mmCIF file of C-alpha atoms and ligand atoms in Angstrom:
data_model
loop_
_atom_site.group_PDB
_atom_site.id
_atom_site.type_symbol
_atom_site.label_atom_id
_atom_site.label_comp_id
_atom_site.label_asym_id
_atom_site.label_seq_id
_atom_site.Cartn_x
_atom_site.Cartn_y
_atom_site.Cartn_z
ATOM 1 C CA MET K 260 122.300 103.602 78.736
ATOM 2 C CA LEU K 261 120.792 106.406 80.850
ATOM 3 C CA ARG K 262 121.786 109.849 80.345
ATOM 4 C CA LEU K 263 121.238 112.378 82.918
ATOM 5 C CA LYS K 264 120.181 116.143 82.200
ATOM 6 C CA ARG K 265 122.588 118.675 82.720
ATOM 7 C CA GLY K 266 123.356 119.683 86.352
ATOM 8 C CA ARG K 267 121.936 116.374 87.798
ATOM 9 C CA ASP K 268 124.963 114.401 88.012
ATOM 10 C CA ARG K 269 126.158 116.361 90.907
ATOM 11 C CA ARG K 270 123.579 114.572 93.258
ATOM 12 C CA ALA K 271 123.870 111.197 91.533
ATOM 13 C CA ARG K 272 127.444 111.025 92.163
ATOM 14 C CA THR K 273 126.539 110.484 96.010
ATOM 15 C CA HIS K 274 122.922 109.458 95.903
ATOM 16 C CA PRO K 275 121.661 106.420 94.416
ATOM 17 C CA TRP K 276 118.248 107.725 93.424
ATOM 18 C CA ILE K 277 117.489 108.878 90.074
ATOM 19 C CA PHE K 278 113.942 110.169 89.017
ATOM 20 C CA LYS K 279 112.328 110.368 85.583
ATOM 21 C CA GLY K 280 112.902 114.216 85.759
ATOM 22 C CA ASP K 281 116.526 113.777 86.180
ATOM 23 C CA VAL K 282 116.623 111.850 82.865
ATOM 24 C CA ALA K 283 117.474 113.256 79.292
ATOM 25 C CA ASP K 284 117.208 109.857 77.344
ATOM 26 C CA VAL K 285 117.490 106.195 77.863
ATOM 27 C CA SER K 286 118.212 103.462 75.456
ATOM 28 C CA ASP K 287 119.048 99.862 75.162
ATOM 29 C CA VAL K 288 117.474 98.882 78.664
ATOM 30 C CA THR K 289 114.538 96.807 79.475
ATOM 31 C CA ALA K 290 112.645 97.072 82.775
ATOM 32 C CA GLY K 291 114.464 95.501 85.899
ATOM 33 C CA ASP K 292 117.866 95.162 84.094
ATOM 34 C CA ALA K 293 121.160 97.047 84.728
ATOM 35 C CA VAL K 294 121.910 100.334 82.971
ATOM 36 C CA THR K 295 124.864 102.698 82.711
ATOM 37 C CA VAL K 296 124.199 106.061 84.017
ATOM 38 C CA LEU K 297 126.187 108.952 82.195
ATOM 39 C CA ASP K 298 126.242 112.732 82.853
ATOM 40 C CA ALA K 299 125.167 115.117 80.095
ATOM 41 C CA GLY K 300 128.376 115.136 78.682
ATOM 42 C CA GLY K 301 128.711 111.342 78.309
ATOM 43 C CA ARG K 302 130.857 110.633 81.039
ATOM 44 C CA PHE K 303 130.392 107.559 83.497
ATOM 45 C CA VAL K 304 128.322 108.271 86.707
ATOM 46 C CA GLY K 305 127.570 104.821 87.719
ATOM 47 C CA ARG K 306 125.538 101.528 87.098
ATOM 48 C CA GLY K 307 121.877 100.975 88.597
ATOM 49 C CA LEU K 308 118.929 99.010 88.145
ATOM 50 C CA PHE K 309 116.389 100.437 85.897
ATOM 51 C CA ASN K 310 112.454 100.590 85.971
ATOM 52 C CA PRO K 311 110.372 102.915 83.406
ATOM 53 C CA ARG K 312 107.324 102.445 85.746
ATOM 54 C CA PRO K 313 107.888 104.397 89.002
ATOM 55 C CA ALA K 314 109.008 107.967 89.057
ATOM 56 C CA LEU K 315 112.241 106.661 90.910
ATOM 57 C CA CYS K 316 113.259 105.022 87.741
ATOM 58 C CA CYS K 317 116.769 103.995 88.474
ATOM 59 C CA ARG K 318 118.915 103.220 91.564
ATOM 60 C CA ILE K 319 122.740 103.444 91.415
ATOM 61 C CA TYR K 320 124.368 100.288 92.835
ATOM 62 C CA THR K 321 128.092 101.164 91.926
ATOM 63 C CA TRP K 322 130.075 104.251 90.995
ATOM 64 C CA ILE K 323 132.803 102.148 89.595
ATOM 65 C CA ASP K 324 132.736 100.806 86.043
ATOM 66 C CA GLU K 325 132.103 97.166 86.670
ATOM 67 C CA PRO K 326 129.435 94.659 86.001
ATOM 68 C CA LEU K 327 125.984 94.841 87.918
ATOM 69 C CA ASP K 328 125.265 91.155 87.875
ATOM 70 C CA ARG K 329 124.278 88.247 90.046
ATOM 71 C CA ALA K 330 128.095 88.081 91.363
ATOM 72 C CA PHE K 331 128.008 91.852 92.256
ATOM 73 C CA VAL K 332 124.761 91.532 94.280
ATOM 74 C CA ALA K 333 125.957 88.328 95.794
ATOM 75 C CA GLY K 334 129.232 90.130 96.740
ATOM 76 C CA ARG K 335 127.570 92.852 98.923
ATOM 77 C CA ILE K 336 125.658 90.333 101.109
ATOM 78 C CA PRO K 337 128.668 89.105 103.269
ATOM 79 C CA THR K 338 129.813 92.770 103.646
ATOM 80 C CA ALA K 339 126.378 93.617 105.148
ATOM 81 C CA VAL K 340 126.170 90.504 107.212
ATOM 82 C CA GLN K 341 129.763 91.078 108.528
ATOM 83 C CA ALA K 342 128.879 94.479 109.708
ATOM 84 C CA ARG K 343 126.313 92.993 112.259
ATOM 85 C CA GLU K 344 128.528 90.314 113.391
ATOM 86 C CA GLY K 345 129.304 90.838 117.304
ATOM 87 C CA CYS K 346 126.137 92.958 117.995
ATOM 88 C CA GLY K 347 124.779 90.150 120.033
ATOM 89 C CA ARG K 348 121.427 90.455 118.646
ATOM 90 C CA GLU K 349 119.209 87.273 117.565
ATOM 91 C CA ALA K 350 116.889 89.352 115.811
ATOM 92 C CA VAL K 351 118.564 91.807 113.585
ATOM 93 C CA ARG K 352 118.447 93.552 110.245
ATOM 94 C CA LEU K 353 121.259 91.935 108.230
ATOM 95 C CA VAL K 354 120.755 94.157 104.902
ATOM 96 C CA TRP K 355 119.163 97.576 104.755
ATOM 97 C CA SER K 356 118.494 98.643 101.291
ATOM 98 C CA GLU K 357 120.664 101.658 99.986
ATOM 99 C CA ALA K 358 122.567 101.777 103.510
ATOM 100 C CA ASP K 359 124.186 98.697 102.661
ATOM 101 C CA GLY K 360 124.500 99.348 98.830
ATOM 102 C CA LEU K 361 121.719 97.033 97.877
ATOM 103 C CA PRO K 362 118.567 99.405 97.257
ATOM 104 C CA GLY K 363 115.511 97.603 97.182
ATOM 105 C CA LEU K 364 116.544 94.690 99.449
ATOM 106 C CA VAL K 365 115.846 93.968 103.220
ATOM 107 C CA VAL K 366 116.742 90.956 104.838
ATOM 108 C CA ASP K 367 116.323 90.442 108.716
ATOM 109 C CA ARG K 368 117.208 87.609 110.636
ATOM 110 C CA TYR K 369 115.207 86.168 113.607
ATOM 111 C CA GLY K 370 117.160 83.640 114.991
ATOM 112 C CA PRO K 371 117.116 80.477 112.776
ATOM 113 C CA VAL K 372 115.033 82.079 110.100
ATOM 114 C CA LEU K 373 115.659 84.717 107.478
ATOM 115 C CA VAL K 374 113.160 87.153 106.172
ATOM 116 C CA VAL K 375 113.896 88.511 102.542
ATOM 117 C CA GLN K 376 111.662 91.374 101.310
ATOM 118 C CA CYS K 377 112.359 92.871 97.654
ATOM 119 C CA LEU K 378 111.036 96.299 97.185
ATOM 120 C CA THR K 379 112.065 96.945 93.460
ATOM 121 C CA LEU K 380 111.521 95.024 90.179
ATOM 122 C CA GLY K 381 115.223 94.783 89.581
ATOM 123 C CA MET K 382 116.004 93.283 93.153
ATOM 124 C CA ALA K 383 113.026 90.833 92.719
ATOM 125 C CA ARG K 384 114.779 89.586 89.782
ATOM 126 C CA HIS K 385 117.635 88.820 92.044
ATOM 127 C CA ARG K 386 116.017 87.154 94.687
ATOM 128 C CA ALA K 387 117.188 83.622 93.962
ATOM 129 C CA GLY K 388 121.051 84.993 94.093
ATOM 130 C CA VAL K 389 120.462 86.871 97.244
ATOM 131 C CA VAL K 390 119.216 83.979 99.047
ATOM 132 C CA ALA K 391 121.915 81.552 97.899
ATOM 133 C CA ALA K 392 124.358 84.205 99.010
ATOM 134 C CA LEU K 393 122.914 84.476 102.353
ATOM 135 C CA ARG K 394 122.890 80.440 102.932
ATOM 136 C CA GLU K 395 126.488 80.372 101.793
ATOM 137 C CA ARG K 396 127.284 82.833 104.421
ATOM 138 C CA LEU K 397 124.845 81.769 107.183
ATOM 139 C CA GLY K 398 124.061 78.029 106.560
ATOM 140 C CA ASP K 399 121.207 76.584 105.042
ATOM 141 C CA LEU K 400 118.472 78.238 107.077
ATOM 142 C CA PRO K 401 114.739 78.665 106.178
ATOM 143 C CA VAL K 402 113.821 81.656 104.180
ATOM 144 C CA VAL K 403 110.535 83.510 104.250
ATOM 145 C CA SER K 404 109.769 86.122 101.632
ATOM 146 C CA MET K 405 107.622 88.946 102.646
ATOM 147 C CA ASP K 406 107.377 91.351 99.362
ATOM 148 C CA ASP K 407 105.332 94.620 100.080
ATOM 149 C CA ALA K 408 102.272 94.525 98.089
ATOM 150 C CA THR K 409 102.079 98.406 97.552
ATOM 151 C CA MET K 410 105.867 98.435 96.376
ATOM 152 C CA ALA K 411 105.255 95.498 94.187
ATOM 153 C CA ASP K 412 102.272 97.336 92.419
ATOM 154 C CA LEU K 413 104.203 100.319 91.977
ATOM 155 C CA GLU K 414 107.204 98.592 90.535
ATOM 156 C CA GLY K 415 105.287 96.062 88.624
ATOM 157 C CA PHE K 416 106.118 92.901 89.825
ATOM 158 C CA GLU K 417 104.151 89.761 91.597
ATOM 159 C CA PRO K 418 104.973 90.033 95.434
ATOM 160 C CA VAL K 419 106.215 86.722 96.731
ATOM 161 C CA ALA K 420 104.915 85.915 100.124
ATOM 162 C CA GLY K 421 105.570 82.846 102.355
ATOM 163 C CA TRP K 422 108.171 80.030 102.710
ATOM 164 C CA LEU K 423 110.620 80.011 99.751
ATOM 165 C CA ASP K 424 111.766 76.399 99.105
ATOM 166 C CA ARG K 425 111.044 74.572 102.508
ATOM 167 C CA GLN K 426 108.580 75.341 105.222
ATOM 168 C CA GLY K 427 110.095 77.073 108.483
ATOM 169 C CA PRO K 428 108.742 77.197 111.979
ATOM 170 C CA ASP K 429 105.382 78.939 112.684
ATOM 171 C CA GLU K 430 106.877 80.636 115.779
ATOM 172 C CA VAL K 431 110.358 81.723 116.647
ATOM 173 C CA VAL K 432 111.288 83.137 120.222
ATOM 174 C CA VAL K 433 114.270 85.376 120.284
ATOM 175 C CA ASP K 434 116.000 87.153 123.083
ATOM 176 C CA GLU K 435 116.257 90.675 123.116
ATOM 177 C CA ALA K 436 118.508 92.009 125.582
ATOM 178 C CA GLY K 437 117.076 89.588 128.090
ATOM 179 C CA VAL K 438 113.416 89.830 127.139
ATOM 180 C CA ARG K 439 111.777 86.813 125.170
ATOM 181 C CA VAL K 440 110.194 88.048 122.045
ATOM 182 C CA ALA K 441 107.764 85.610 119.965
ATOM 183 C CA VAL K 442 107.751 86.347 116.150
ATOM 184 C CA ARG K 443 105.510 84.650 113.582
ATOM 185 C CA PRO K 444 107.832 84.656 110.406
ATOM 186 C CA GLY K 445 105.968 86.035 107.214
ATOM 187 C CA THR K 446 103.391 87.815 109.305
ATOM 188 C CA GLY K 447 102.914 90.958 111.310
ATOM 189 C CA HIS K 448 104.148 94.628 110.740
ATOM 190 C CA LYS K 449 107.721 95.265 109.053
ATOM 191 C CA THR K 450 109.126 91.842 108.827
ATOM 192 C CA GLY K 451 107.859 90.650 112.024
ATOM 193 C CA LEU K 452 109.378 93.263 114.609
ATOM 194 C CA TYR K 453 109.995 96.838 114.681
ATOM 195 C CA LEU K 454 113.904 96.237 114.655
ATOM 196 C CA ASP K 455 114.848 99.762 114.337
ATOM 197 C CA GLN K 456 113.610 100.162 117.922
ATOM 198 C CA ALA K 457 115.585 97.352 119.622
ATOM 199 C CA GLU K 458 118.212 99.319 121.258
ATOM 200 C CA ASN K 459 115.685 102.058 122.536
ATOM 201 C CA ARG K 460 113.607 99.465 124.080
ATOM 202 C CA ALA K 461 116.519 98.487 126.250
ATOM 203 C CA ARG K 462 117.686 101.997 126.618
ATOM 204 C CA VAL K 463 114.575 103.307 127.905
ATOM 205 C CA ALA K 464 113.792 100.814 130.248
ATOM 206 C CA VAL K 465 117.018 100.959 131.971
ATOM 207 C CA ALA K 466 116.640 104.717 132.316
ATOM 208 C CA ASP K 467 113.528 104.081 134.403
ATOM 209 C CA GLY K 468 113.143 100.710 135.762
ATOM 210 C CA ARG K 469 110.419 101.405 138.410
ATOM 211 C CA GLY K 470 106.717 102.462 138.778
ATOM 212 C CA ASP K 471 103.777 102.264 136.225
ATOM 213 C CA VAL K 472 104.478 102.106 132.471
ATOM 214 C CA LEU K 473 102.090 103.311 129.737
ATOM 215 C CA ASP K 474 103.172 101.767 126.150
ATOM 216 C CA VAL K 475 101.390 103.575 123.436
ATOM 217 C CA PHE K 476 101.295 102.440 120.128
ATOM 218 C CA ALA K 477 102.719 99.163 121.748
ATOM 219 C CA TYR K 478 102.722 96.582 118.698
ATOM 220 C CA SER K 479 103.894 93.471 120.493
ATOM 221 C CA ALA K 480 104.671 95.150 123.813
ATOM 222 C CA GLY K 481 108.466 95.371 123.515
ATOM 223 C CA PHE K 482 108.984 98.617 125.357
ATOM 224 C CA ALA K 483 106.511 97.413 128.110
ATOM 225 C CA CYS K 484 108.221 94.050 128.324
ATOM 226 C CA HIS K 485 111.757 95.738 128.935
ATOM 227 C CA ALA K 486 110.364 98.026 131.502
ATOM 228 C CA LEU K 487 108.648 95.381 133.487
ATOM 229 C CA ARG K 488 111.854 93.342 133.287
ATOM 230 C CA ALA K 489 114.054 96.498 134.431
ATOM 231 C CA GLY K 490 111.675 96.562 137.710
ATOM 232 C CA GLY K 491 108.438 98.201 136.532
ATOM 233 C CA ALA K 492 105.220 97.657 138.578
ATOM 234 C CA ARG K 493 102.641 97.579 136.230
ATOM 235 C CA ALA K 494 102.370 98.060 132.321
ATOM 236 C CA VAL K 495 99.327 99.413 130.430
ATOM 237 C CA CYS K 496 99.503 98.846 126.648
ATOM 238 C CA VAL K 497 97.518 100.812 124.034
ATOM 239 C CA GLU K 498 97.258 99.190 120.464
ATOM 240 C CA SER K 499 94.607 99.161 117.969
ATOM 241 C CA SER K 500 95.667 96.150 115.846
ATOM 242 C CA ALA K 501 94.084 92.768 116.772
ATOM 243 C CA GLU K 502 97.171 91.117 115.604
ATOM 244 C CA ALA K 503 99.558 93.159 117.485
ATOM 245 C CA VAL K 504 97.371 92.748 120.644
ATOM 246 C CA ALA K 505 97.881 88.927 120.326
ATOM 247 C CA ALA K 506 101.395 89.260 120.093
ATOM 248 C CA ALA K 507 101.859 91.595 122.898
ATOM 249 C CA ARG K 508 99.777 88.793 125.232
ATOM 250 C CA ARG K 509 102.007 86.321 123.908
ATOM 251 C CA ASN K 510 105.143 88.131 124.878
ATOM 252 C CA PHE K 511 103.709 88.933 128.370
ATOM 253 C CA GLU K 512 102.983 85.115 129.015
ATOM 254 C CA LEU K 513 106.605 84.235 127.758
ATOM 255 C CA ASN K 514 108.284 86.412 130.043
ATOM 256 C CA GLY K 515 106.020 86.033 133.340
ATOM 257 C CA PHE K 516 104.443 89.447 132.964
ATOM 258 C CA ALA K 517 100.878 88.655 132.272
ATOM 259 C CA ASP K 518 99.702 89.519 136.056
ATOM 260 C CA ARG K 519 101.590 92.968 135.720
ATOM 261 C CA ALA K 520 100.340 93.914 132.247
ATOM 262 C CA GLU K 521 97.139 95.042 130.538
ATOM 263 C CA ILE K 522 96.507 95.590 126.886
ATOM 264 C CA ARG K 523 93.742 97.933 125.731
ATOM 265 C CA ALA K 524 92.810 97.451 122.095
ATOM 266 C CA VAL K 525 91.560 100.779 121.494
ATOM 267 C CA ASN K 526 92.381 104.131 119.516
ATOM 268 C CA ALA K 527 95.461 105.630 121.172
ATOM 269 C CA PHE K 528 94.312 109.503 120.769
ATOM 270 C CA ASP K 529 90.848 108.508 122.492
ATOM 271 C CA GLU K 530 92.648 106.508 125.454
ATOM 272 C CA LEU K 531 94.997 109.122 126.182
ATOM 273 C CA ARG K 532 92.384 111.738 126.589
ATOM 274 C CA ARG K 533 90.274 109.159 128.699
ATOM 275 C CA LEU K 534 93.454 108.550 130.840
ATOM 276 C CA ASP K 535 93.877 112.224 131.357
ATOM 277 C CA ARG K 536 90.214 112.706 132.175
ATOM 278 C CA GLU K 537 90.555 109.896 134.732
ATOM 279 C CA ARG K 538 93.532 111.420 136.159
ATOM 280 C CA GLU K 539 95.628 108.278 135.872
ATOM 281 C CA ARG K 540 99.165 108.919 136.043
ATOM 282 C CA PHE K 541 102.337 107.026 134.926
ATOM 283 C CA ASP K 542 106.133 107.033 135.754
ATOM 284 C CA LEU K 543 107.197 106.161 132.337
ATOM 285 C CA VAL K 544 105.349 106.943 129.023
ATOM 286 C CA VAL K 545 106.279 105.743 125.563
ATOM 287 C CA LEU K 546 104.958 107.175 122.287
ATOM 288 C CA ASP K 547 105.929 105.244 119.237
ATOM 289 C CA PRO K 548 103.255 106.139 116.552
ATOM 290 C CA PRO K 549 103.077 105.159 113.320
ATOM 291 C CA PRO K 550 104.427 107.707 110.536
ATOM 292 C CA PHE K 551 101.869 110.370 110.588
ATOM 293 C CA ALA K 552 103.262 112.180 107.715
ATOM 294 C CA ARG K 553 103.250 109.637 104.780
ATOM 295 C CA GLY K 554 103.852 112.284 102.158
ATOM 296 C CA ARG K 555 105.205 115.827 102.484
ATOM 297 C CA THR K 556 101.796 117.366 101.833
ATOM 298 C CA ALA K 557 100.481 115.642 105.080
ATOM 299 C CA LEU K 558 103.113 117.379 107.130
ATOM 300 C CA ALA K 559 100.767 119.945 108.739
ATOM 301 C CA SER K 560 98.318 117.502 109.992
ATOM 302 C CA ALA K 561 100.945 115.100 111.045
ATOM 303 C CA LEU K 562 102.515 117.780 113.327
ATOM 304 C CA ARG K 563 99.233 118.468 114.800
ATOM 305 C CA GLY K 564 98.970 114.726 115.590
ATOM 306 C CA TYR K 565 102.352 114.623 117.198
ATOM 307 C CA LYS K 566 101.807 117.700 119.228
ATOM 308 C CA GLU K 567 98.337 116.229 120.519
ATOM 309 C CA ILE K 568 99.654 112.993 121.555
ATOM 310 C CA ASN K 569 102.618 114.392 123.303
ATOM 311 C CA LEU K 570 100.385 116.985 124.977
ATOM 312 C CA ARG K 571 98.323 114.161 126.322
ATOM 313 C CA ALA K 572 100.966 112.089 127.489
ATOM 314 C CA LEU K 573 102.560 114.868 129.310
ATOM 315 C CA ARG K 574 99.152 115.520 131.094
ATOM 316 C CA VAL K 575 99.337 111.761 132.572
ATOM 317 C CA LEU K 576 103.095 111.920 133.302
ATOM 318 C CA ALA K 577 103.642 111.554 137.134
ATOM 319 C CA PRO K 578 105.796 114.165 138.777
ATOM 320 C CA GLY K 579 109.599 113.260 137.897
ATOM 321 C CA GLY K 580 108.304 110.928 135.333
ATOM 322 C CA ARG K 581 109.882 110.276 132.079
ATOM 323 C CA LEU K 582 108.607 110.159 128.372
ATOM 324 C CA ALA K 583 110.081 108.623 125.549
ATOM 325 C CA THR K 584 108.617 110.002 122.330
ATOM 326 C CA PHE K 585 109.430 109.003 118.786
ATOM 327 C CA SER K 586 108.624 110.003 115.268
ATOM 328 C CA CYS K 587 109.462 107.528 112.233
ATOM 329 C CA SER K 588 108.072 109.981 109.731
ATOM 330 C CA HIS K 589 110.713 110.648 106.980
ATOM 331 C CA HIS K 590 109.159 114.308 106.437
ATOM 332 C CA VAL K 591 109.494 115.256 109.833
ATOM 333 C CA ASP K 592 113.203 116.290 110.674
ATOM 334 C CA GLU K 593 114.653 116.309 114.066
ATOM 335 C CA THR K 594 114.534 119.867 114.585
ATOM 336 C CA THR K 595 110.790 120.146 113.598
ATOM 337 C CA PHE K 596 110.064 117.019 115.980
ATOM 338 C CA GLU K 597 111.834 118.689 118.769
ATOM 339 C CA ALA K 598 110.057 122.066 118.368
ATOM 340 C CA THR K 599 106.647 120.111 118.271
ATOM 341 C CA CYS K 600 107.479 118.379 121.680
ATOM 342 C CA HIS K 601 108.488 121.897 122.928
ATOM 343 C CA ASP K 602 105.034 123.193 121.893
ATOM 344 C CA ALA K 603 103.295 120.484 123.638
ATOM 345 C CA ALA K 604 105.246 120.987 126.777
ATOM 346 C CA ALA K 605 104.603 124.646 126.681
ATOM 347 C CA ASP K 606 100.933 124.014 126.381
ATOM 348 C CA ALA K 607 100.985 121.293 129.184
ATOM 349 C CA GLY K 608 103.035 123.614 131.420
ATOM 350 C CA VAL K 609 105.867 121.075 131.982
ATOM 351 C CA ARG K 610 109.584 121.620 132.165
ATOM 352 C CA LEU K 611 111.410 118.749 130.828
ATOM 353 C CA ARG K 612 115.004 117.631 130.858
ATOM 354 C CA VAL K 613 116.509 116.014 127.773
ATOM 355 C CA LEU K 614 118.143 112.692 129.213
ATOM 356 C CA ASP K 615 118.906 111.535 125.595
ATOM 357 C CA ARG K 616 118.370 111.900 122.093
ATOM 358 C CA LEU K 617 117.536 108.784 120.349
ATOM 359 C CA GLY K 618 117.465 107.294 116.822
ATOM 360 C CA GLN K 619 117.358 104.073 114.760
ATOM 361 C CA ALA K 620 119.430 101.011 115.964
ATOM 362 C CA ALA K 621 122.814 100.480 114.463
ATOM 363 C CA ASP K 622 121.557 97.786 112.083
ATOM 364 C CA HIS K 623 119.822 100.557 110.270
ATOM 365 C CA PRO K 624 123.040 102.751 109.386
ATOM 366 C CA MET K 625 122.496 106.067 107.839
ATOM 367 C CA LEU K 626 124.435 107.533 105.076
ATOM 368 C CA LEU K 627 125.381 111.136 105.248
ATOM 369 C CA THR K 628 124.640 111.957 101.606
ATOM 370 C CA VAL K 629 121.605 109.653 101.533
ATOM 371 C CA PRO K 630 119.274 111.645 104.271
ATOM 372 C CA GLU K 631 116.466 109.466 103.493
ATOM 373 C CA THR K 632 118.307 106.800 105.470
ATOM 374 C CA ARG K 633 117.628 108.799 108.784
ATOM 375 C CA TYR K 634 114.138 108.546 109.767
ATOM 376 C CA LEU K 635 113.678 107.725 113.206
ATOM 377 C CA LYS K 636 113.892 110.222 115.878
ATOM 378 C CA GLY K 637 113.313 110.310 119.739
ATOM 379 C CA LEU K 638 113.555 111.966 122.790
ATOM 380 C CA LEU K 639 114.000 110.638 126.308
ATOM 381 C CA LEU K 640 112.464 113.432 128.413
ATOM 382 C CA GLU K 641 112.223 113.769 132.272
ATOM 383 C CA ALA K 642 109.534 116.178 133.842
ATOM 384 C CA LEU K 643 111.128 118.424 136.472
HETATM 385 N N1 SAH H 674 106.587 100.450 119.877
HETATM 386 C C1 SAH H 674 106.453 99.243 119.000
HETATM 387 C C2 SAH H 674 106.212 99.679 117.628
HETATM 388 C C3 SAH H 674 104.988 100.581 117.283
HETATM 389 S S1 SAH H 674 104.547 100.921 115.718
HETATM 390 C C4 SAH H 674 107.631 98.278 119.136
HETATM 391 O O1 SAH H 674 108.584 98.758 119.704
HETATM 392 O O2 SAH H 674 107.472 97.238 118.595
HETATM 393 C C5 SAH H 674 103.112 101.658 115.841
HETATM 394 C C6 SAH H 674 102.018 100.999 116.215
HETATM 395 O O3 SAH H 674 100.839 101.775 116.467
HETATM 396 C C7 SAH H 674 101.511 99.722 115.376
HETATM 397 O O4 SAH H 674 101.423 98.383 116.164
HETATM 398 C C8 SAH H 674 99.979 100.175 114.992
HETATM 399 O O5 SAH H 674 99.067 99.091 115.072
HETATM 400 C C9 SAH H 674 99.623 100.949 116.141
HETATM 401 N N2 SAH H 674 98.456 101.924 115.831
HETATM 402 C C10 SAH H 674 98.591 102.612 114.767
HETATM 403 N N3 SAH H 674 97.588 103.603 114.884
HETATM 404 C C11 SAH H 674 96.953 103.629 116.245
HETATM 405 C C12 SAH H 674 96.029 104.170 116.898
HETATM 406 N N4 SAH H 674 95.447 105.213 116.298
HETATM 407 N N5 SAH H 674 95.899 103.603 118.083
HETATM 408 C C13 SAH H 674 96.440 102.530 118.811
HETATM 409 N N6 SAH H 674 97.425 102.225 117.931
HETATM 410 C C14 SAH H 674 97.697 102.363 116.645
#
């Protein structure tokens, strides 16, 4: 049993996270097990998985007085999978943690392969049940586990990395809105692809579809591939990770774009400065950096980073060109991000039309009462 401090139940009735500072007392529960959450007056709030080790010590799964056991967790899987049916994507997030009522669990599908990631001790204990439920719904697919080592350390469990009970393919090629994309299951960033950007990759390309493209922080060149497919003349990718550069090269070859594409394995900040100095100009610039603000304290320097890259990007934009600019930092909200882009535009002396406000793909649903589920913000801008 976990009893909340007075006044802490209001948030806990709609938000799954309970921090140590919210807790009055805990009894009769071991790390990783289910615990009943009560308010200060002893009334039932919900049931969650408990871990005394991290500051975020309990995540609520249900606000109904029902068992939180293997059958409960397995029962949430078909609902999450069903929500993605008919989306037409071969690479798709099937389960996204809190947003699917399964905090600590991520499941992605890449064609015939599933990737499972457990982010909490409690969920790691449910791994076998999760895999069984997935296979019951989707067929006997090979499953690769890709636990995050940092989270595993924080939570105190042994991360599992690799194929679970039988080997799957080294490479899978999936279709993403007409672009062929190679994924090496169990390797790369996230679980292989930045699935949260899947819809934006197609959207930004269709909005443009001509001229020269600069894809900065390109990873496996998804934005560049879509832009070339939509009729872009030439693409330059900027990406510092060797693994990502190899993936980008592979995707260009797969799509027959190798002769129109160039990959520069350099630091994006330096390259943007150099491109500006050399007066190179592009009709479409994509800026999709990693999260600059990993914590609240890093916010000021993160905003300086966002401003710097947006300013440089605007300087290399051809007249009438378009900039697709993103932030995936949880701690930078939409208003702050837009203000930073505004600031960069003012410094660059460029007037911009907002063609679209962009967010994360529909397989990363947002919960109104859990603002942390909303993290990816973007603007598609056109220089006037
Ligand atoms: N646009 C990509 C996702 C980009 S994620 C897509 O749609 O798939 C951010 C990428 O920036 C990562 O691949 C990371 O390796 C790269 N990166 C991080 N810091 C960088 C830097 N300073 N210079 C260049 N690339 C960087």
